[in-house]
Amino acid sequence: MVVAITFDKGRVGQHFGHTEEFKIYDVKEKEKVVEYYYVKTQGNGCSALVPILKANKVNVLVCGGLGGGAYNHLTEAGIIVVPGVEGEVDEVFGQLMEGTLKYDEGPNCDHHHEDGHECHHEDGHECHHDDDKDHKCCH
């Protein structure tokens, strides 16, 4: 199993689409970590991040916030998404391996406008829409 965690100064990054780095754990044989490494990204949005995860053979992504578009792209790529997580990355990884990690079920970007196209939020992230029906928010 290969687990990627959004990484921001040692903590779980809270905006998936703005992730500039992943900490990736390669877990083999009885849940022992064989190795871990860091992968830098450009933080260019969820559509640029999914191929990076696939190239690193990631099976599970642990992250803070992400919206429906990102969630769908990831699950379509066969990646199990564990969103809504906060805390220090190594501790979070340990909780994941122990089965005690608390997380959200599904996308957790819940602060959108009913009328649609773009949302600008106080924390500086934006939600983008491909058309009136397809809302994609990537944190």
Short mmCIF file of N, CA, C and O in Angstrom, two decimals:
data_model
loop_
_atom_site.label_atom_id
_atom_site.label_comp_id
_atom_site.label_asym_id
_atom_site.label_seq_id
_atom_site.Cartn_x
_atom_site.Cartn_y
_atom_site.Cartn_z
N MET A 1 0.85 -1.17 0.00
CA MET A 1 0.00 0.00 0.00
C MET A 1 0.90 1.24 0.00
O MET A 1 1.91 1.29 0.70
N VAL A 2 0.51 2.24 -0.77
CA VAL A 2 1.23 3.51 -0.81
C VAL A 2 0.27 4.61 -0.38
O VAL A 2 -0.80 4.77 -0.96
N VAL A 3 0.65 5.34 0.67
CA VAL A 3 -0.19 6.37 1.26
C VAL A 3 0.47 7.73 1.04
O VAL A 3 1.64 7.91 1.35
N ALA A 4 -0.31 8.67 0.50
CA ALA A 4 0.16 10.05 0.36
C ALA A 4 -0.62 10.93 1.32
O ALA A 4 -1.84 10.76 1.46
N ILE A 5 0.08 11.85 1.97
CA ILE A 5 -0.57 12.81 2.86
C ILE A 5 -0.17 14.21 2.40
O ILE A 5 1.02 14.47 2.20
N THR A 6 -1.17 15.08 2.24
CA THR A 6 -0.85 16.46 1.89
C THR A 6 0.02 17.02 3.01
O THR A 6 -0.24 16.81 4.19
N PHE A 7 1.09 17.71 2.63
CA PHE A 7 2.13 18.09 3.59
C PHE A 7 2.33 19.60 3.57
O PHE A 7 2.59 20.20 2.52
N ASP A 8 2.20 20.22 4.75
CA ASP A 8 2.41 21.66 4.89
C ASP A 8 3.11 21.92 6.22
O ASP A 8 2.47 21.91 7.27
N LYS A 9 4.42 22.08 6.15
CA LYS A 9 5.23 22.36 7.35
C LYS A 9 5.03 21.31 8.44
O LYS A 9 4.86 21.63 9.62
N GLY A 10 5.00 20.04 8.04
CA GLY A 10 4.88 18.95 9.00
C GLY A 10 3.47 18.57 9.37
O GLY A 10 3.25 17.60 10.09
N ARG A 11 2.51 19.34 8.91
CA ARG A 11 1.10 19.07 9.23
C ARG A 11 0.34 18.70 7.97
O ARG A 11 0.79 18.95 6.85
N VAL A 12 -0.84 18.11 8.13
CA VAL A 12 -1.69 17.76 6.99
C VAL A 12 -2.13 19.05 6.32
O VAL A 12 -2.73 19.91 6.97
N GLY A 13 -1.83 19.19 5.02
CA GLY A 13 -2.25 20.36 4.27
C GLY A 13 -3.76 20.39 4.16
O GLY A 13 -4.40 19.37 3.92
N GLN A 14 -4.35 21.58 4.33
CA GLN A 14 -5.80 21.69 4.41
C GLN A 14 -6.48 22.04 3.09
O GLN A 14 -7.71 22.05 3.03
N HIS A 15 -5.73 22.31 2.04
CA HIS A 15 -6.33 22.68 0.76
C HIS A 15 -5.74 21.79 -0.34
O HIS A 15 -4.69 22.12 -0.90
N PHE A 16 -6.40 20.69 -0.66
CA PHE A 16 -5.85 19.72 -1.59
C PHE A 16 -5.37 20.34 -2.90
O PHE A 16 -4.26 20.08 -3.34
N GLY A 17 -6.17 21.17 -3.53
CA GLY A 17 -5.81 21.76 -4.82
C GLY A 17 -4.61 22.68 -4.78
O GLY A 17 -4.03 22.99 -5.80
N HIS A 18 -4.22 23.11 -3.58
CA HIS A 18 -3.06 23.99 -3.43
C HIS A 18 -1.86 23.26 -2.84
O HIS A 18 -0.87 23.90 -2.48
N THR A 19 -1.95 21.95 -2.76
CA THR A 19 -0.87 21.16 -2.17
C THR A 19 0.42 21.37 -2.94
O THR A 19 0.47 21.18 -4.15
N GLU A 20 1.46 21.75 -2.22
CA GLU A 20 2.77 21.94 -2.85
C GLU A 20 3.70 20.78 -2.57
O GLU A 20 4.77 20.68 -3.17
N GLU A 21 3.28 19.88 -1.65
CA GLU A 21 4.14 18.75 -1.32
C GLU A 21 3.30 17.63 -0.71
O GLU A 21 2.35 17.88 0.03
N PHE A 22 3.64 16.40 -1.05
CA PHE A 22 3.07 15.21 -0.43
C PHE A 22 4.17 14.49 0.33
O PHE A 22 5.31 14.45 -0.12
N LYS A 23 3.82 13.91 1.47
CA LYS A 23 4.70 12.93 2.10
C LYS A 23 4.11 11.58 1.75
O LYS A 23 2.92 11.33 2.00
N ILE A 24 4.91 10.73 1.16
CA ILE A 24 4.43 9.44 0.67
C ILE A 24 5.11 8.32 1.44
O ILE A 24 6.33 8.29 1.57
N TYR A 25 4.27 7.43 1.95
CA TYR A 25 4.74 6.27 2.72
C TYR A 25 4.49 5.02 1.89
O TYR A 25 3.38 4.79 1.44
N ASP A 26 5.52 4.21 1.73
CA ASP A 26 5.40 2.93 1.04
C ASP A 26 5.34 1.85 2.12
O ASP A 26 6.32 1.60 2.82
N VAL A 27 4.16 1.24 2.28
CA VAL A 27 3.92 0.29 3.37
C VAL A 27 3.94 -1.12 2.79
O VAL A 27 3.21 -1.43 1.86
N LYS A 28 4.76 -1.97 3.38
CA LYS A 28 4.84 -3.35 2.94
C LYS A 28 4.95 -4.27 4.14
O LYS A 28 5.34 -3.84 5.22
N GLU A 29 4.63 -5.51 3.95
CA GLU A 29 4.81 -6.57 4.94
C GLU A 29 4.38 -6.18 6.35
O GLU A 29 5.11 -5.54 7.08
N LYS A 30 3.18 -6.59 6.69
CA LYS A 30 2.65 -6.41 8.05
C LYS A 30 2.65 -4.95 8.49
O LYS A 30 2.98 -4.64 9.62
N GLU A 31 2.30 -4.05 7.57
CA GLU A 31 2.14 -2.63 7.85
C GLU A 31 3.39 -1.95 8.37
O GLU A 31 3.33 -0.99 9.13
N LYS A 32 4.56 -2.42 7.97
CA LYS A 32 5.79 -1.72 8.32
C LYS A 32 6.14 -0.76 7.19
O LYS A 32 6.07 -1.12 6.02
N VAL A 33 6.53 0.43 7.54
CA VAL A 33 6.92 1.40 6.52
C VAL A 33 8.31 1.04 6.03
O VAL A 33 9.26 1.00 6.80
N VAL A 34 8.39 0.74 4.75
CA VAL A 34 9.68 0.43 4.17
C VAL A 34 10.44 1.73 3.89
O VAL A 34 11.62 1.84 4.14
N GLU A 35 9.72 2.71 3.37
CA GLU A 35 10.34 3.99 3.11
C GLU A 35 9.29 5.08 3.06
O GLU A 35 8.11 4.81 2.92
N TYR A 36 9.75 6.30 3.22
CA TYR A 36 8.89 7.45 2.97
C TYR A 36 9.73 8.48 2.23
O TYR A 36 10.96 8.49 2.30
N TYR A 37 9.06 9.30 1.48
CA TYR A 37 9.74 10.33 0.71
C TYR A 37 8.76 11.47 0.45
O TYR A 37 7.57 11.35 0.69
N TYR A 38 9.31 12.57 0.00
CA TYR A 38 8.51 13.77 -0.28
C TYR A 38 8.46 14.00 -1.78
O TYR A 38 9.44 13.80 -2.48
N VAL A 39 7.30 14.42 -2.25
CA VAL A 39 7.13 14.75 -3.66
C VAL A 39 6.64 16.19 -3.73
O VAL A 39 5.59 16.53 -3.18
N LYS A 40 7.43 17.02 -4.37
CA LYS A 40 7.04 18.43 -4.56
C LYS A 40 6.09 18.53 -5.75
O LYS A 40 6.20 17.79 -6.72
N THR A 41 5.15 19.45 -5.65
CA THR A 41 4.22 19.73 -6.75
C THR A 41 4.26 21.22 -7.01
O THR A 41 4.94 21.97 -6.32
N GLN A 42 3.51 21.65 -7.97
CA GLN A 42 3.42 23.07 -8.26
C GLN A 42 2.18 23.69 -7.62
O GLN A 42 1.93 24.87 -7.76
N GLY A 43 1.36 22.89 -6.94
CA GLY A 43 0.14 23.39 -6.33
C GLY A 43 -0.83 23.96 -7.35
O GLY A 43 -1.53 24.91 -7.10
N ASN A 44 -0.86 23.33 -8.54
CA ASN A 44 -1.63 23.86 -9.66
C ASN A 44 -3.06 23.37 -9.74
O ASN A 44 -3.67 23.44 -10.78
N GLY A 45 -3.61 22.85 -8.69
CA GLY A 45 -4.99 22.40 -8.71
C GLY A 45 -5.10 20.89 -8.79
O GLY A 45 -4.14 20.18 -9.11
N CYS A 46 -6.30 20.41 -8.50
CA CYS A 46 -6.50 18.96 -8.36
C CYS A 46 -6.22 18.20 -9.65
O CYS A 46 -5.70 17.09 -9.61
N SER A 47 -6.52 18.78 -10.81
CA SER A 47 -6.30 18.03 -12.05
C SER A 47 -4.82 17.80 -12.30
O SER A 47 -4.45 16.82 -12.96
N ALA A 48 -3.94 18.65 -11.78
CA ALA A 48 -2.50 18.44 -11.93
C ALA A 48 -1.95 17.50 -10.86
O ALA A 48 -0.91 16.86 -11.05
N LEU A 49 -2.65 17.38 -9.74
CA LEU A 49 -2.15 16.57 -8.63
C LEU A 49 -2.46 15.09 -8.78
O LEU A 49 -1.68 14.24 -8.35
N VAL A 50 -3.59 14.76 -9.37
CA VAL A 50 -3.97 13.36 -9.52
C VAL A 50 -2.93 12.58 -10.32
O VAL A 50 -2.53 11.49 -9.90
N PRO A 51 -2.43 13.08 -11.46
CA PRO A 51 -1.39 12.34 -12.19
C PRO A 51 -0.11 12.14 -11.38
O PRO A 51 0.55 11.11 -11.51
N ILE A 52 0.22 13.09 -10.51
CA ILE A 52 1.39 12.94 -9.65
C ILE A 52 1.19 11.77 -8.70
O ILE A 52 2.08 10.94 -8.50
N LEU A 53 -0.01 11.69 -8.12
CA LEU A 53 -0.31 10.58 -7.21
C LEU A 53 -0.29 9.25 -7.95
O LEU A 53 0.25 8.26 -7.45
N LYS A 54 -0.88 9.22 -9.14
CA LYS A 54 -0.89 7.98 -9.92
C LYS A 54 0.53 7.56 -10.29
O LYS A 54 0.87 6.38 -10.23
N ALA A 55 1.38 8.50 -10.67
CA ALA A 55 2.76 8.19 -11.05
C ALA A 55 3.54 7.60 -9.88
O ALA A 55 4.47 6.82 -10.08
N ASN A 56 3.14 7.95 -8.66
CA ASN A 56 3.80 7.43 -7.47
C ASN A 56 3.09 6.21 -6.90
O ASN A 56 3.38 5.79 -5.79
N LYS A 57 2.13 5.67 -7.65
CA LYS A 57 1.39 4.46 -7.30
C LYS A 57 0.67 4.55 -5.96
O LYS A 57 0.59 3.60 -5.19
N VAL A 58 0.12 5.74 -5.69
CA VAL A 58 -0.59 5.98 -4.43
C VAL A 58 -1.93 5.25 -4.45
O VAL A 58 -2.67 5.34 -5.42
N ASN A 59 -2.23 4.54 -3.36
CA ASN A 59 -3.50 3.85 -3.18
C ASN A 59 -4.45 4.64 -2.28
O ASN A 59 -5.66 4.53 -2.42
N VAL A 60 -3.88 5.40 -1.33
CA VAL A 60 -4.67 6.12 -0.33
C VAL A 60 -4.14 7.54 -0.22
O VAL A 60 -2.93 7.74 -0.10
N LEU A 61 -5.06 8.51 -0.25
CA LEU A 61 -4.71 9.91 -0.02
C LEU A 61 -5.37 10.38 1.25
O LEU A 61 -6.58 10.25 1.42
N VAL A 62 -4.58 10.96 2.15
CA VAL A 62 -5.09 11.59 3.37
C VAL A 62 -4.90 13.09 3.18
O VAL A 62 -3.81 13.54 2.80
N CYS A 63 -5.97 13.85 3.43
CA CYS A 63 -5.89 15.30 3.20
C CYS A 63 -6.84 16.04 4.14
O CYS A 63 -7.64 15.42 4.84
N GLY A 64 -6.76 17.36 4.08
CA GLY A 64 -7.70 18.20 4.81
C GLY A 64 -8.95 18.37 3.97
O GLY A 64 -9.72 17.44 3.78
N GLY A 65 -9.12 19.56 3.40
CA GLY A 65 -10.32 19.84 2.62
C GLY A 65 -10.15 19.52 1.15
O GLY A 65 -9.08 19.68 0.57
N LEU A 66 -11.24 19.03 0.55
CA LEU A 66 -11.31 18.86 -0.90
C LEU A 66 -12.77 18.80 -1.30
O LEU A 66 -13.62 18.42 -0.52
N GLY A 67 -13.03 19.21 -2.52
CA GLY A 67 -14.40 19.26 -3.01
C GLY A 67 -14.76 18.06 -3.85
O GLY A 67 -13.97 17.14 -4.05
N GLY A 68 -15.98 18.10 -4.37
CA GLY A 68 -16.52 16.99 -5.14
C GLY A 68 -15.75 16.67 -6.40
O GLY A 68 -15.58 15.50 -6.75
N GLY A 69 -15.29 17.68 -7.12
CA GLY A 69 -14.54 17.44 -8.35
C GLY A 69 -13.25 16.69 -8.07
O GLY A 69 -12.93 15.70 -8.73
N ALA A 70 -12.49 17.15 -7.09
CA ALA A 70 -11.24 16.49 -6.72
C ALA A 70 -11.52 15.07 -6.23
O ALA A 70 -10.83 14.12 -6.61
N TYR A 71 -12.53 14.94 -5.39
CA TYR A 71 -12.89 13.62 -4.86
C TYR A 71 -13.21 12.65 -6.00
O TYR A 71 -12.72 11.52 -6.03
N ASN A 72 -13.99 13.11 -6.97
CA ASN A 72 -14.35 12.26 -8.11
C ASN A 72 -13.14 11.89 -8.95
O ASN A 72 -12.99 10.73 -9.35
N HIS A 73 -12.26 12.85 -9.23
CA HIS A 73 -11.04 12.56 -10.01
C HIS A 73 -10.18 11.51 -9.31
O HIS A 73 -9.66 10.60 -9.95
N LEU A 74 -10.05 11.65 -8.01
CA LEU A 74 -9.23 10.72 -7.24
C LEU A 74 -9.83 9.32 -7.21
O LEU A 74 -9.14 8.34 -7.44
N THR A 75 -11.12 9.24 -6.92
CA THR A 75 -11.75 7.91 -6.84
C THR A 75 -11.80 7.24 -8.21
O THR A 75 -11.64 6.03 -8.31
N GLU A 76 -11.99 8.04 -9.27
CA GLU A 76 -11.95 7.47 -10.62
C GLU A 76 -10.57 6.91 -10.95
O GLU A 76 -10.45 5.99 -11.75
N ALA A 77 -9.53 7.48 -10.34
CA ALA A 77 -8.16 7.01 -10.54
C ALA A 77 -7.85 5.81 -9.64
O ALA A 77 -6.73 5.30 -9.65
N GLY A 78 -8.84 5.37 -8.85
CA GLY A 78 -8.64 4.21 -7.99
C GLY A 78 -7.97 4.53 -6.66
O GLY A 78 -7.48 3.64 -5.97
N ILE A 79 -7.97 5.80 -6.29
CA ILE A 79 -7.34 6.23 -5.04
C ILE A 79 -8.40 6.37 -3.96
O ILE A 79 -9.42 7.04 -4.16
N ILE A 80 -8.18 5.75 -2.82
CA ILE A 80 -9.07 5.87 -1.68
C ILE A 80 -8.79 7.22 -1.02
O ILE A 80 -7.64 7.53 -0.71
N VAL A 81 -9.83 8.01 -0.80
CA VAL A 81 -9.67 9.36 -0.26
C VAL A 81 -10.11 9.38 1.20
O VAL A 81 -11.20 8.92 1.54
N VAL A 82 -9.23 9.92 2.05
CA VAL A 82 -9.49 10.06 3.48
C VAL A 82 -9.40 11.55 3.80
O VAL A 82 -8.34 12.06 4.15
N PRO A 83 -10.53 12.30 3.65
CA PRO A 83 -10.51 13.75 3.81
C PRO A 83 -10.89 14.21 5.22
O PRO A 83 -11.33 13.42 6.05
N GLY A 84 -10.71 15.52 5.44
CA GLY A 84 -11.14 16.13 6.70
C GLY A 84 -10.22 15.84 7.85
O GLY A 84 -10.63 15.85 9.01
N VAL A 85 -8.94 15.63 7.56
CA VAL A 85 -7.97 15.25 8.59
C VAL A 85 -7.09 16.44 8.94
O VAL A 85 -6.70 17.22 8.07
N GLU A 86 -6.81 16.58 10.21
CA GLU A 86 -5.90 17.61 10.70
C GLU A 86 -4.86 16.95 11.59
O GLU A 86 -5.11 15.90 12.16
N GLY A 87 -3.71 17.61 11.73
CA GLY A 87 -2.72 17.13 12.67
C GLY A 87 -1.35 16.97 12.05
O GLY A 87 -1.12 17.26 10.88
N GLU A 88 -0.42 16.52 12.88
CA GLU A 88 0.95 16.29 12.46
C GLU A 88 0.99 15.03 11.58
O GLU A 88 0.37 14.02 11.91
N VAL A 89 1.69 15.11 10.47
CA VAL A 89 1.63 14.09 9.42
C VAL A 89 2.02 12.70 9.93
O VAL A 89 1.31 11.73 9.66
N ASP A 90 3.11 12.57 10.64
CA ASP A 90 3.53 11.24 11.10
C ASP A 90 2.53 10.66 12.11
O ASP A 90 2.27 9.45 12.10
N GLU A 91 1.97 11.49 12.96
CA GLU A 91 0.95 11.02 13.91
C GLU A 91 -0.30 10.56 13.17
O GLU A 91 -0.89 9.52 13.50
N VAL A 92 -0.70 11.34 12.16
CA VAL A 92 -1.88 10.98 11.36
C VAL A 92 -1.64 9.65 10.65
O VAL A 92 -2.51 8.77 10.64
N PHE A 93 -0.45 9.47 10.11
CA PHE A 93 -0.12 8.20 9.45
C PHE A 93 -0.22 7.04 10.44
O PHE A 93 -0.78 5.99 10.13
N GLY A 94 0.31 7.23 11.64
CA GLY A 94 0.22 6.19 12.67
C GLY A 94 -1.22 5.84 13.01
O GLY A 94 -1.57 4.67 13.13
N GLN A 95 -2.06 6.86 13.13
CA GLN A 95 -3.47 6.62 13.41
C GLN A 95 -4.15 5.88 12.26
O GLN A 95 -4.98 5.00 12.49
N LEU A 96 -3.78 6.21 11.03
CA LEU A 96 -4.33 5.51 9.87
C LEU A 96 -3.97 4.03 9.94
O LEU A 96 -4.82 3.16 9.74
N MET A 97 -2.73 3.73 10.25
CA MET A 97 -2.28 2.34 10.30
C MET A 97 -2.92 1.59 11.47
O MET A 97 -3.18 0.39 11.36
N GLU A 98 -3.21 2.30 12.56
CA GLU A 98 -3.86 1.67 13.72
C GLU A 98 -5.37 1.55 13.55
O GLU A 98 -6.03 0.88 14.35
N GLY A 99 -5.92 2.24 12.56
CA GLY A 99 -7.37 2.22 12.36
C GLY A 99 -8.11 3.15 13.28
O GLY A 99 -9.33 3.01 13.48
N THR A 100 -7.43 4.14 13.85
CA THR A 100 -8.07 5.07 14.80
C THR A 100 -8.22 6.48 14.24
O THR A 100 -8.68 7.38 14.95
N LEU A 101 -7.86 6.69 12.99
CA LEU A 101 -7.91 8.03 12.39
C LEU A 101 -9.35 8.48 12.19
O LEU A 101 -10.17 7.75 11.64
N LYS A 102 -9.64 9.71 12.62
CA LYS A 102 -10.97 10.29 12.42
C LYS A 102 -10.92 11.14 11.16
O LYS A 102 -10.01 11.95 10.98
N TYR A 103 -11.93 10.97 10.30
CA TYR A 103 -11.96 11.69 9.03
C TYR A 103 -13.40 11.83 8.56
O TYR A 103 -14.31 11.25 9.12
N ASP A 104 -13.58 12.65 7.51
CA ASP A 104 -14.90 12.86 6.92
C ASP A 104 -15.21 11.75 5.92
O ASP A 104 -14.29 11.16 5.35
N GLU A 105 -16.46 11.54 5.67
CA GLU A 105 -16.89 10.61 4.62
C GLU A 105 -17.18 11.42 3.36
O GLU A 105 -18.10 12.22 3.36
N GLY A 106 -16.40 11.29 2.33
CA GLY A 106 -16.64 11.98 1.07
C GLY A 106 -16.12 13.41 1.07
O GLY A 106 -15.43 13.84 1.99
N PRO A 107 -16.47 14.14 0.00
CA PRO A 107 -15.99 15.53 -0.13
C PRO A 107 -16.47 16.38 1.04
O PRO A 107 -17.54 16.16 1.58
N ASN A 108 -15.65 17.35 1.41
CA ASN A 108 -16.01 18.17 2.56
C ASN A 108 -15.91 19.67 2.26
O ASN A 108 -15.74 20.47 3.15
N CYS A 109 -16.02 20.03 1.01
CA CYS A 109 -16.06 21.43 0.62
C CYS A 109 -17.53 21.84 0.62
O CYS A 109 -18.26 21.57 -0.32
N ASP A 110 -17.98 22.47 1.70
CA ASP A 110 -19.41 22.70 1.87
C ASP A 110 -19.78 24.18 1.97
O ASP A 110 -20.82 24.53 2.49
N HIS A 111 -18.94 25.04 1.42
CA HIS A 111 -19.21 26.46 1.56
C HIS A 111 -19.31 27.15 0.19
O HIS A 111 -18.60 28.06 -0.11
N HIS A 112 -20.24 26.68 -0.61
CA HIS A 112 -20.42 27.20 -1.97
C HIS A 112 -21.68 28.02 -2.07
O HIS A 112 -22.62 27.85 -1.32
N HIS A 113 -21.70 28.86 -3.08
CA HIS A 113 -22.87 29.67 -3.37
C HIS A 113 -23.82 28.90 -4.28
O HIS A 113 -23.38 28.18 -5.17
N GLU A 114 -25.08 29.05 -4.04
CA GLU A 114 -26.09 28.35 -4.83
C GLU A 114 -26.04 28.75 -6.31
O GLU A 114 -26.30 27.96 -7.18
N ASP A 115 -25.71 30.00 -6.61
CA ASP A 115 -25.80 30.48 -7.98
C ASP A 115 -24.59 30.16 -8.82
O ASP A 115 -24.55 30.44 -10.00
N GLY A 116 -23.60 29.64 -8.24
CA GLY A 116 -22.57 29.19 -8.97
C GLY A 116 -21.36 29.55 -9.53
O GLY A 116 -20.66 29.29 -9.06
N HIS A 117 -20.76 29.92 -10.44
CA HIS A 117 -19.50 29.78 -11.15
C HIS A 117 -18.22 29.83 -10.32
O HIS A 117 -17.42 28.96 -10.46
N GLU A 118 -18.01 30.83 -9.51
CA GLU A 118 -16.79 30.86 -8.72
C GLU A 118 -17.08 31.31 -7.31
O GLU A 118 -17.91 32.18 -7.10
N CYS A 119 -16.39 30.75 -6.38
CA CYS A 119 -16.51 31.14 -5.00
C CYS A 119 -15.14 31.64 -4.56
O CYS A 119 -14.15 30.99 -4.81
N HIS A 120 -15.10 32.75 -3.90
CA HIS A 120 -13.87 33.26 -3.32
C HIS A 120 -14.07 33.25 -1.82
O HIS A 120 -15.06 33.77 -1.32
N HIS A 121 -13.13 32.68 -1.10
CA HIS A 121 -13.31 32.50 0.33
C HIS A 121 -12.30 33.32 1.10
O HIS A 121 -11.24 33.68 0.59
N GLU A 122 -12.61 33.58 2.35
CA GLU A 122 -11.76 34.40 3.19
C GLU A 122 -10.35 33.85 3.31
O GLU A 122 -9.40 34.60 3.44
N ASP A 123 -10.19 32.55 3.25
CA ASP A 123 -8.86 31.97 3.41
C ASP A 123 -8.05 32.01 2.12
O ASP A 123 -6.93 31.54 2.08
N GLY A 124 -8.61 32.56 1.04
CA GLY A 124 -7.85 32.75 -0.18
C GLY A 124 -8.02 31.68 -1.23
O GLY A 124 -7.50 31.82 -2.33
N HIS A 125 -8.71 30.58 -0.96
CA HIS A 125 -8.86 29.57 -2.00
C HIS A 125 -10.08 29.88 -2.84
O HIS A 125 -10.94 30.65 -2.46
N GLU A 126 -10.12 29.32 -4.03
CA GLU A 126 -11.22 29.55 -4.96
C GLU A 126 -11.80 28.22 -5.41
O GLU A 126 -11.12 27.22 -5.47
N CYS A 127 -13.08 28.25 -5.73
CA CYS A 127 -13.75 27.10 -6.31
C CYS A 127 -14.07 27.44 -7.75
O CYS A 127 -14.53 28.54 -8.03
N HIS A 128 -13.83 26.53 -8.66
CA HIS A 128 -14.06 26.77 -10.08
C HIS A 128 -15.15 25.85 -10.60
O HIS A 128 -15.30 24.74 -10.13
N HIS A 129 -15.84 26.30 -11.62
CA HIS A 129 -16.94 25.55 -12.17
C HIS A 129 -16.75 25.41 -13.67
O HIS A 129 -16.51 26.39 -14.36
N ASP A 130 -16.84 24.18 -14.19
CA ASP A 130 -16.71 23.96 -15.63
C ASP A 130 -17.95 24.43 -16.38
O ASP A 130 -17.88 24.88 -17.50
N ASP A 131 -19.09 24.27 -15.81
CA ASP A 131 -20.34 24.77 -16.37
C ASP A 131 -21.35 24.89 -15.23
O ASP A 131 -21.00 24.67 -14.09
N ASP A 132 -22.57 25.24 -15.54
CA ASP A 132 -23.56 25.46 -14.49
C ASP A 132 -23.87 24.20 -13.68
O ASP A 132 -24.33 24.28 -12.57
N LYS A 133 -23.61 23.04 -14.23
CA LYS A 133 -23.98 21.80 -13.56
C LYS A 133 -22.80 21.10 -12.89
O LYS A 133 -22.99 20.26 -12.06
N ASP A 134 -21.59 21.39 -13.32
CA ASP A 134 -20.43 20.65 -12.85
C ASP A 134 -19.57 21.53 -11.95
O ASP A 134 -18.70 22.22 -12.42
N HIS A 135 -19.81 21.49 -10.67
CA HIS A 135 -19.08 22.30 -9.71
C HIS A 135 -17.86 21.54 -9.25
O HIS A 135 -17.95 20.40 -8.83
N LYS A 136 -16.71 22.15 -9.33
CA LYS A 136 -15.49 21.50 -8.88
C LYS A 136 -14.75 22.43 -7.94
O LYS A 136 -14.34 23.51 -8.34
N CYS A 137 -14.61 22.03 -6.73
CA CYS A 137 -13.85 22.80 -5.76
C CYS A 137 -12.66 21.97 -5.35
O CYS A 137 -12.80 20.83 -4.95
N CYS A 138 -11.53 22.52 -5.50
CA CYS A 138 -10.31 21.83 -5.08
C CYS A 138 -9.64 22.67 -4.02
O CYS A 138 -9.32 23.82 -4.26
N HIS A 139 -9.45 22.09 -2.87
CA HIS A 139 -8.76 22.82 -1.78
C HIS A 139 -7.31 22.51 -1.85
O HIS A 139 -6.87 21.47 -2.15
#
